[in-house]
Amino acid sequence: MCLSVPAKISKILPDDMAIVSIDGVSLEISIALIDELDVGDSVLVHVGYALSKIDPTEAKRTLQLLQELGSAGQEP
Amino acid sequence: MCLSVPAKISKILPDDMAIVSIDGVSLEISIALIDELDVGDSVLVHVGYALSKIDPTEAKRTLQLLQELGSAGQEP
Amino acid sequence: MSGKDYHGKLDVENGRVDLSHGSGGRAMAQLISGLFHQAFGNEWLARCNDQSAFEVAAGRMVMTTDGYVVSPLFFPGGNIGSLAVHGTINDVVMAGARPLYLSASFIIEEGFRFSDLGTIAQSMGVAARGAGVYIITGDTKVVERGKADGLFISTTGIGVLADGLDLSADKARIGDRVLVSGSLGDHGVAIMSTRQNAALQVEIVSDSASLHDLVAVMMAAGGRGIRVMRDPTRGGLAATLNEIAHQSGLGFRLQEAAIPVKPAVAATCELLGLDPIHVANEGKLVAIVAPDVADAVLAAMKAHPLGCDAADIGEAVADDHKFVQLATSFGGGRIVDWLSGEQLPRIC
Amino acid sequence: MSGKDYHGKLDVENGRVDLSHGSGGRAMAQLISGLFHQAFGNEWLARCNDQSAFEVAAGRMVMTTDGYVVSPLFFPGGNIGSLAVHGTINDVVMAGARPLYLSASFIIEEGFRFSDLGTIAQSMGVAARGAGVYIITGDTKVVERGKADGLFISTTGIGVLADGLDLSADKARIGDRVLVSGSLGDHGVAIMSTRQNAALQVEIVSDSASLHDLVAVMMAAGGRGIRVMRDPTRGGLAATLNEIAHQSGLGFRLQEAAIPVKPAVAATCELLGLDPIHVANEGKLVAIVAPDVADAVLAAMKAHPLGCDAADIGEAVADDHKFVQLATSFGGGRIVDWLSGEQLPRIC
Amino acid sequence: MKYADEFRDKTIALGLARAIGAEAGPRRAYRFMEFCGGHTHAISRYGLEELLPANVRMIHGPGCPVCVLPASRIDMAIRLVERPEVTLCVYGDLMRAPGSQGQSLMRAKALGADIRMVYSTLDAIRLAEQVPSREVVFFAIGFETTTPPTAVMVRIAEKKRLRGLSVFCNHVLTPSAMHSILENPKMRNIGGVAIDGFVGPAHVSTIIGTQPYEPLVEQFGKPIVIAGFEPLDVMQAILMLVRQVNEGRYEVENQYSRAVTRQGNRRAKDEVSQVFELREQFEWRGLGLVPNSGLKLKRAYAGFDAEARFAMHELRVADNPACECCAILRGAKRPVDCKLFGTVCTPETPIGSCMVSSEGACAAYWTYGRVRDDQVRRLS
Amino acid sequence: MKYADEFRDKTIALGLARAIGAEAGPRRAYRFMEFCGGHTHAISRYGLEELLPANVRMIHGPGCPVCVLPASRIDMAIRLVERPEVTLCVYGDLMRAPGSQGQSLMRAKALGADIRMVYSTLDAIRLAEQVPSREVVFFAIGFETTTPPTAVMVRIAEKKRLRGLSVFCNHVLTPSAMHSILENPKMRNIGGVAIDGFVGPAHVSTIIGTQPYEPLVEQFGKPIVIAGFEPLDVMQAILMLVRQVNEGRYEVENQYSRAVTRQGNRRAKDEVSQVFELREQFEWRGLGLVPNSGLKLKRAYAGFDAEARFAMHELRVADNPACECCAILRGAKRPVDCKLFGTVCTPETPIGSCMVSSEGACAAYWTYGRVRDDQVRRLS
Ligand code: SF4
Ligand code: SF4
Ligand SMILES: [Mg+2]
Ligand SMILES: [Mg+2]
Ligand SMILES: [Mg+2]
Ligand SMILES: [Mg+2]
Ligand SMILES: [Mg+2]
Ligand SMILES: [Mg+2]
Ligand SMILES: [Mg+2]
Ligand SMILES: [Mg+2]
Ligand SMILES: [Mg+2]
Ligand SMILES: [Mg+2]
């Protein structure tokens, strides 16, 4: 449910709008649901709206954990 | 101007309407512009209305006159 | 597609086409196999390729295409499907060729009834089989409601020419006779009478028919003396003869009294202010034939059910203006021009 | 029609199609000569017959047809005209045939701009000449406003097969390799991005192209080892392989990691909830080839500009279910099914 | 077709032609104007001019309602149908009539206007009943013959309370136009050649009778023969005109006694006078403003008057200066006298309204008359 | 794609699979419900089930807004869009959702209804601006994730005075549905197998946070892990659930810490509470009437509420009795347990909503799961 795609803010527009870009695709979205946002931030985009910022530190932490879990499960 | 076609009344309908027929074609027309009309009468039809009755006696007379004029002009 | 295994049965009775039937998915395959293949059924379609292959002998072939957008889709004497097959076969046979194969491209408006589509496809199958022709490849597109007029069909036909045969409008010669295979304007009047509201009732059916067999008997009778054949469809006899005049650089002189027109067609035309020589035919042909074979060809036509009202209506003449002229039944003369734009009903 | 003498010049810059341009009169002749013949110009059309004749050698021919209803009519990488020529040429060459001639049937909505029609016709001429193919016959119909979507084109193509060649979906054999000629989904995504409102901008152009030359180099490299070729248009790779599976009675096993998809296409699909293997292509092919020639064919493809991203993506396997299965890049497996109905953007 | 085929007999026609030739003699030339486009059509359609002696020449008058409709009225209709709520019903021949910028209802339709061709005002009533939420406007044109059907439509709409139906009225009157032609002194004698008499339209007279022409005959001393539209009717009328001229008479004669009386159709005249009243003046293409020559809806029917209902502004548009329609409609020139004829102005690209209607003098010449004119040109 | 591709790594996945296998051990079976259709999709799309040990089984929950929308709401929408003035805007996945008689918006459109697929509520705003004379109704569906965009749309419509725009509100709440599943005693233990924990949807929690699940965990003693939708996210969540089960814990854990917090998105929650309020109950296909599980527009926004504006009658429609959606959505049965699956009911001819959405449990099984199920069938 709730198909969302991570995308990077490439431009802030007036009226709570912004442009996000993902791999050669740019999309005009609403950022009315997000408090503060800068160019370069990543957000989750759902039906043309940014739902939340993605926290790069937390993302890195999760990925590290996954890598550990993955290599723990690795065959020797 | 005023393309009109002679046609024969084949059926009188309610509301000042009638069916005329011409050579395998039947057309529903208004007879609101004609005072009295019977099945078998011929009328001049213009844009879906009967404009006037055709007087068969006068038609015959004209045709006779034309034939006379025509044969008068005939080469001997 | 053969596969009962991978799609269910189409509800031909109650169903309607929606966008999913044109999207390359299972619904489309279901429509094609459940409706078109069933109606056209032949070995080429059964292979379900995006094209069909067939053997030909070396020689000369012809190819023709026409789009069919007739409204209404069903009319006295046929429907868009039979029309699309007859019309394209006719353009093949007008070259003197034997028709072999047809393709059919369907553009369908969302909401179209399967039952109507089925009837139309069946008519196509019947018309094709009647001419010994196979519909060997096709395509189906569905467009949104309001982006088409129910159904459009484009058919393309190919056929083979007998050795050395080259019928073309530029082959007409001075003194050639102009033959028509029957009464003019039946198709156009049948369509107009259904398009007009119910007020107008005309006892006429479209002449829509495949002329392959008529042409065969004509060729047998006239051989290379037949210079040009053409089916006077849109624009009627007037457009066809003007086209031939301009392609051959000749003029034509016609006898109005010789041109066959049914009384009901004449009457409808008088009522609407039209002229039968501008009205469309879908099962008639005009042939320009050498004078020495004209009588034999005409006799052969008259002996054929589709040519029983055939007539010799005039001749090709030298004319720098490339005019089609008509000696009126009344004794006068006039030029028969192309139509300017659409033929519109007149009030005056 | 040649006749400058009997109709004036078309105002291609400012004019628009109206019903008179489809009525068989002088206005129609003017449109055909002033616009189509000018764009397609060749000796066959110049004869202005309702069909065209041409010579063929004895042998096997193919015929295919497709209707084009693309919206918008102009899109990054082409327009409906170039698409109609490329697409039909591709269906001819997928049989391994050399394309010879095309027919084109135009169904035009009243009010359509001559300038747009001219651009489209020019694109068709360019595309046809680029493939050494001639548009030798055609037809023009005009329908009332609101009864079409600007312009529909149905093209039919014929071509000749080399002696004994018989590529058909039922020729696939267990162990055959599955090759694709390049990245998937470019056409569909280019169209979707123009159809969506301006909010979505995708740096992708349609892959619309004629594959005749690519196929020629493949045939040279693979010869009779090439069993099936097909262009994955509507329904994408998924539909094409499912079709072939059902026609051949085999299954396919693909490696997701091997399937080329451009990042922008992948990203657009993620955004809209679509899958690139269901998205249409218009300049790609899928080839099922014998394993012993697969490498040679792939190398030949990669050496060709239209095949530089070609890839070997899997193999044909025995499978009573005729399933197309995919080993995901992630290490799992799944079935790649036909699309059910239209591919619709999802929110979830 | 009864009452038509008999009047198309070739043998009688040839005899009649000889009779005309004999009575017209070689002594003088005769120039008759057929006022009505329907007669022009019959003359062309049956090739009558080939049958007439060289000294009897027909001049094509302004009697085609499409021809005489000024560009301004087309412009007004196009402006009206730009309103999204309006569906315009028109008779087919009007579709190609050119507005001031070469636009037409055909092109307006191609650009998206909701325009429907109708055969009858009855169709407009049916449509208004089918689409009650639309403003259905009937574009009324025509002479006295075509006016009663419009009047009946308005009265039916009133009775049925069809609030969505209205009329853009452009009906015009035949005798007023004839008067305008005759009262212009230049027109009576052009290039030294007078108009010697008129073939009058029988279908108009089925409604108005022959009486309205009597004052014209008195005032201008030109004979008028009310004639039917079959070719023999026209030839007989020409013979009757030749005889009047030869005998120095100028009377209203009725060739079409089979359907025309002196008084006309009382009931039809009543319908018209219930609904319509005279306009002070109305513009005719080719004739300019003609007093008392057009009709409008009476105040009692203002609710059905599209001009009032949609506050349509009257437009004034200058005719194309190169176009000779003005002189041609008055019988002062022939189509080949126009520099634009057949070059710039053709049926596909009509400049003046004479080229638009298939009965317009220029279109009829283009379609039917080019051979002879071409021969004339080459000889001159 | 950054923040996506990294979480699709095959090598990590294989390691993670072994870790799950090792920790799950052979001692017991684990049955976890992924509540959300997005997780179902990810599991199928990436073939996760092939990677999981046989004793870890995923149950597909009711978390697809199309699946849970009752036929009655589709019927209501179709009835609404039969009004000629209405243009209905819908998300694409809703087009094929079946009403009570097998009808759908797709078929209603084919029959002439004015239905537009939109990607975003922003498109509905643009459309309403473009066609001010139309009644543009947005068919709002979705869980907490999709609700704030509807709220923003309403507030923009209010600000821009877009009087033609309204909302047919069908937004529903995730925790209420989970509660309904858990509180049904039959559901907690079917065929002797308990649901041992839930994979909770991260995107819902970007808005509502993880906190709303805490009472559920307390009340029912089942662990919930809020997880992202990339395949590694799902696998990690499964591992986290296995660990909670093994350790006898039942907590709300947050796998998706990169975008989910305990409190969620304050601003989005504010927008929603401005515009919407709880319905007393709302019908879910498969769950029946669930208290406090749906939203409606507040009285202050009644002007934008299509149900009020068009006096839409609530309909009640019995589910198809043969359809097992009810049990499947509750995790009680699998698609192959339904007699209709794959015979009468296919993606082309869907009976229940589980077959309609490509993420519905039956459709996902049809598309992705047939091989294994078929093997299962043949073995049994
Ligand atoms: S030819 Fe054209 S421009 Fe000349 S008078 Fe006739 S209508 Fe006018
Ligand atoms: S297969 Fe169809 S009928 Fe059976 S449970 Fe699934 S959706 Fe319902
Ligand atoms: Mg053709
Ligand atoms: Mg044809
Ligand atoms: Mg195709
Ligand atoms: Mg009828
Ligand atoms: Mg033809
Ligand atoms: Mg094809
Ligand atoms: Mg194709
Ligand atoms: Mg054609
Ligand atoms: Mg865009
Ligand atoms: Mg193909």
Tab-separated table of C-alpha atoms in Angstrom, chain C residues 196-199 242 255-257 263 266-268 270-276 278 319-321 323-348, chain E residues 1 7-10 13-14 41 44-48 50-51 64-66 91-93 95-96 106 117-119 123 126 141-142 146 230-232 235 347-348 357-359 366-371 374 378:
chain	number	residue	atom	x	y	z
C	196	GLN	CA	-31.963	11.283	-41.840
C	197	ASN	CA	-34.390	10.957	-39.014
C	198	ALA	CA	-37.201	8.437	-39.320
C	199	ALA	CA	-39.184	10.936	-41.425
C	242	ASN	CA	-13.343	13.277	-63.776
C	255	GLN	CA	-25.889	10.292	-72.513
C	256	GLU	CA	-27.965	11.087	-69.458
C	257	ALA	CA	-30.823	8.936	-70.750
C	263	PRO	CA	-36.762	5.711	-59.295
C	266	ALA	CA	-33.906	9.654	-58.230
C	267	ALA	CA	-36.792	10.706	-55.982
C	268	THR	CA	-34.627	10.875	-52.850
C	270	GLU	CA	-34.825	15.348	-55.929
C	271	LEU	CA	-36.126	15.685	-52.378
C	272	LEU	CA	-32.735	16.463	-50.909
C	273	GLY	CA	-31.455	18.475	-53.833
C	274	LEU	CA	-28.721	16.016	-54.746
C	275	ASP	CA	-27.600	14.509	-58.017
C	276	PRO	CA	-27.343	10.689	-58.351
C	278	HIS	CA	-22.464	12.420	-57.282
C	319	ASP	CA	-10.850	17.338	-74.937
C	320	ASP	CA	-8.139	19.689	-73.798
C	321	HIS	CA	-10.357	20.674	-70.885
C	323	PHE	CA	-14.372	17.766	-69.237
C	324	VAL	CA	-17.005	15.179	-68.527
C	325	GLN	CA	-19.975	16.349	-70.544
C	326	LEU	CA	-23.501	15.116	-70.462
C	327	ALA	CA	-26.179	15.304	-73.128
C	328	THR	CA	-29.248	15.730	-70.960
C	329	SER	CA	-32.358	13.660	-71.477
C	330	PHE	CA	-33.997	16.990	-72.172
C	331	GLY	CA	-31.866	17.675	-75.198
C	332	GLY	CA	-29.446	20.169	-73.666
C	333	GLY	CA	-25.876	19.709	-72.567
C	334	ARG	CA	-23.868	20.359	-69.446
C	335	ILE	CA	-20.616	19.662	-67.726
C	336	VAL	CA	-20.501	17.070	-64.980
C	337	ASP	CA	-18.035	18.427	-62.500
C	338	TRP	CA	-16.364	17.039	-59.420
C	339	LEU	CA	-18.237	17.742	-56.327
C	340	SER	CA	-17.016	20.784	-54.457
C	341	GLY	CA	-16.660	19.562	-50.944
C	342	GLU	CA	-19.295	17.378	-49.433
C	343	GLN	CA	-22.616	16.897	-51.108
C	344	LEU	CA	-25.002	18.719	-48.812
C	345	PRO	CA	-28.782	18.567	-48.869
C	346	ARG	CA	-30.139	21.765	-50.376
C	347	ILE	CA	-33.306	23.692	-49.738
C	348	CYS	CA	-33.054	25.584	-52.968
E	1	MET	CA	-42.310	11.275	-60.604
E	7	PHE	CA	-42.608	18.445	-67.863
E	8	ARG	CA	-39.175	17.168	-68.872
E	9	ASP	CA	-40.159	15.813	-72.267
E	10	LYS	CA	-37.433	16.191	-74.860
E	13	ALA	CA	-38.805	20.823	-75.611
E	14	LEU	CA	-37.387	20.737	-79.116
E	41	HIS	CA	-30.341	25.617	-61.691
E	44	SER	CA	-28.055	24.725	-66.287
E	45	ARG	CA	-29.142	21.255	-65.210
E	46	TYR	CA	-31.135	20.623	-68.380
E	47	GLY	CA	-28.878	22.634	-70.662
E	48	LEU	CA	-31.698	24.997	-71.682
E	50	GLU	CA	-28.290	25.348	-75.746
E	51	LEU	CA	-31.900	25.171	-76.871
E	64	CYS	CA	-30.702	32.386	-54.128
E	65	PRO	CA	-31.086	33.003	-50.413
E	66	VAL	CA	-27.518	31.900	-49.738
E	91	TYR	CA	-29.994	24.133	-43.951
E	92	GLY	CA	-27.148	22.311	-45.720
E	93	ASP	CA	-26.527	24.874	-48.457
E	95	MET	CA	-22.616	25.453	-44.552
E	96	ARG	CA	-20.132	26.796	-47.056
E	106	MET	CA	-18.290	24.383	-42.180
E	117	MET	CA	-27.477	20.334	-40.696
E	118	VAL	CA	-31.254	19.965	-40.852
E	119	TYR	CA	-33.622	19.222	-43.679
E	123	ASP	CA	-35.824	18.523	-37.298
E	126	ARG	CA	-37.102	17.355	-32.577
E	141	ILE	CA	-32.974	31.853	-44.377
E	142	GLY	CA	-35.076	31.923	-47.491
E	146	THR	CA	-39.327	29.014	-46.787
E	230	GLU	CA	-39.387	21.984	-64.623
E	231	PRO	CA	-37.555	22.725	-67.847
E	232	LEU	CA	-40.713	22.885	-69.955
E	235	MET	CA	-39.330	27.362	-71.709
E	347	PRO	CA	-16.185	26.544	-55.663
E	348	GLU	CA	-13.441	25.331	-53.263
E	357	SER	CA	-24.366	28.029	-53.522
E	358	SER	CA	-24.414	25.495	-56.314
E	359	GLU	CA	-27.148	27.716	-57.710
E	366	TRP	CA	-18.329	27.104	-63.235
E	367	THR	CA	-20.083	23.757	-63.127
E	368	TYR	CA	-22.180	23.897	-66.232
E	369	GLY	CA	-21.204	26.834	-68.352
E	370	ARG	CA	-17.447	26.745	-68.703
E	371	VAL	CA	-17.338	25.079	-72.110
E	374	ASP	CA	-14.386	29.182	-72.768
E	378	ARG	CA	-11.286	31.934	-77.291
